[in-house]
């Protein structure tokens, strides 16, 4: 399915920033997305590399709440143009070992390696935006989640300005 739905900023964070007409913001700009979703055709290894940074952030506070899992699965499903099966995504997410239990690998180095597997600035921006949403869904972004998000943005190569812009456009409901 093509990404041809009309939105009011929910997908803005998944695509590179664009210049808006004078006086317009992402919040009041309506547009039509016509590009296919980059999540729709990910290989198995790229999908795992996409999900892992989301889990790093979700587990940063020591737990992976049901609400975080639900948000992660629903947003990845939605942003795939609904081509990725929700049940299969949930199984994959639950099957991935909590990142904090992996032996000895530095989180920063791990995110850099995952970035290299993704090999796409757009996928990194999408992953960061979903990570923000997942961190926020259980009552706000705590200190550990915030520092993990900051480190993830840095390791993904996002500038501070770009990370803040993505934070502002994330769906934080």
XYZ file of C-alpha atoms in Angstrom:
173
model
C 0.000 0.000 0.000
C 1.390 3.395 -0.902
C 1.813 6.006 1.770
C -0.834 8.141 0.124
C -2.943 9.142 3.082
C -3.643 12.683 4.123
C -2.143 13.536 7.483
C -1.908 16.434 9.872
C 1.732 16.003 10.846
C 1.732 12.419 12.151
C 4.039 11.255 9.403
C 6.050 14.451 9.066
C 8.669 13.114 11.444
C 9.300 10.131 9.207
C 10.536 12.168 6.288
C 13.297 14.736 5.947
C 12.377 18.240 7.062
C 10.902 20.401 4.335
C 10.609 24.143 3.962
C 7.118 25.236 4.852
C 5.426 28.333 3.434
C 5.740 31.460 5.538
C 3.498 31.277 8.601
C 2.912 27.532 8.329
C 4.082 24.864 10.768
C 3.980 21.081 10.747
C 1.027 21.328 13.135
C -1.141 23.347 10.742
C 0.106 22.006 7.448
C -1.858 19.225 5.770
C -0.232 17.318 2.969
C -0.401 14.053 1.104
C 2.362 11.481 1.391
C 2.814 9.666 -1.887
C 6.111 7.851 -1.303
C 6.077 4.186 -0.381
C 7.039 3.557 3.229
C 10.689 2.550 3.687
C 9.529 0.125 6.403
C 7.379 -1.855 3.983
C 10.287 -3.630 2.308
C 12.860 -4.128 5.071
C 14.837 -7.360 5.063
C 14.705 -9.455 8.224
C 18.140 -8.202 9.362
C 17.227 -4.551 8.724
C 13.922 -4.951 10.557
C 15.769 -6.328 13.575
C 18.309 -3.489 13.348
C 15.384 -1.044 13.186
C 13.648 -2.523 16.244
C 16.690 -2.815 18.514
C 17.265 0.924 19.127
C 13.566 1.212 19.995
C 14.040 -1.519 22.590
C 17.206 0.113 23.928
C 15.159 3.217 24.714
C 12.133 1.275 25.978
C 14.269 -0.772 28.389
C 16.339 2.229 29.524
C 14.184 2.727 32.625
C 14.542 -0.955 33.552
C 11.252 -2.263 32.192
C 9.364 -2.691 28.961
C 5.776 -1.764 29.783
C 2.818 -3.200 27.905
C 1.910 0.319 26.745
C 5.424 0.734 25.297
C 5.166 -2.581 23.444
C 1.738 -1.675 22.100
C 2.910 1.757 20.880
C 6.046 0.315 19.291
C 4.142 -2.410 17.433
C 1.284 -0.161 16.320
C 3.557 2.653 15.055
C 5.876 0.297 13.148
C 2.803 -1.415 11.664
C 1.229 1.945 10.752
C 4.417 3.427 9.295
C 4.994 0.291 7.214
C 1.822 1.200 5.346
C 0.272 -1.673 7.290
C 2.337 -4.185 5.303
C 4.077 -5.588 8.394
C 1.787 -7.913 10.321
C 1.057 -6.706 13.869
C 1.119 -10.203 15.392
C 4.423 -11.069 13.725
C 5.893 -7.724 14.840
C 4.806 -8.339 18.415
C 6.368 -11.819 18.375
C 9.604 -10.414 16.970
C 9.722 -7.629 19.576
C 9.083 -10.053 22.431
C 11.644 -12.523 21.075
C 14.445 -9.949 21.000
C 16.475 -10.259 24.162
C 16.368 -7.146 26.322
C 19.371 -5.089 25.172
C 20.538 -4.516 28.751
C 21.178 -8.238 29.137
C 23.537 -8.553 26.198
C 27.051 -9.284 27.271
C 29.518 -6.469 27.323
C 28.631 -4.490 24.203
C 28.615 -0.740 24.727
C 25.221 0.761 23.851
C 26.776 3.546 21.800
C 28.810 1.093 19.760
C 25.738 -1.101 19.336
C 23.637 1.794 17.989
C 26.441 2.766 15.595
C 26.547 -0.823 14.338
C 22.751 -0.871 13.957
C 22.935 2.463 12.080
C 25.420 0.884 9.700
C 23.071 -2.073 9.113
C 20.140 0.283 8.471
C 22.313 2.324 6.088
C 19.613 4.994 5.780
C 19.269 8.420 7.381
C 15.525 8.217 6.816
C 15.233 4.907 8.707
C 17.312 6.367 11.548
C 14.974 9.383 11.767
C 11.909 7.139 11.758
C 13.416 4.879 14.444
C 14.327 7.867 16.615
C 10.817 9.320 16.323
C 9.158 6.039 17.269
C 11.637 5.662 20.161
C 10.531 9.092 21.458
C 6.896 8.024 21.254
C 7.592 4.714 22.993
C 9.541 6.423 25.790
C 6.772 8.975 26.318
C 3.785 6.622 26.304
C 4.175 5.344 29.874
C 3.874 8.720 31.559
C 6.633 10.844 30.097
C 10.300 10.605 29.255
C 12.375 9.885 32.342
C 16.035 10.687 32.926
C 17.338 7.291 31.765
C 15.114 7.266 28.691
C 16.085 10.862 27.930
C 19.794 10.135 28.088
C 19.353 6.995 26.007
C 17.401 9.026 23.426
C 20.138 11.685 23.370
C 22.821 9.031 22.904
C 20.760 7.294 20.208
C 20.309 10.568 18.317
C 24.049 11.225 18.526
C 24.983 7.695 17.377
C 22.447 7.910 14.543
C 24.213 11.075 13.402
C 21.274 13.406 14.093
C 22.131 16.994 14.941
C 20.688 18.448 18.155
C 18.384 20.638 16.072
C 17.122 17.718 14.009
C 16.579 15.568 17.127
C 14.574 18.386 18.746
C 12.520 18.850 15.580
C 11.739 15.127 15.521
C 10.885 15.240 19.217
C 8.428 18.092 18.563
C 6.687 16.273 15.705
C 6.408 12.882 17.439
C 2.914 11.681 18.331
C 2.920 12.178 22.072
C -0.667 11.373 22.936
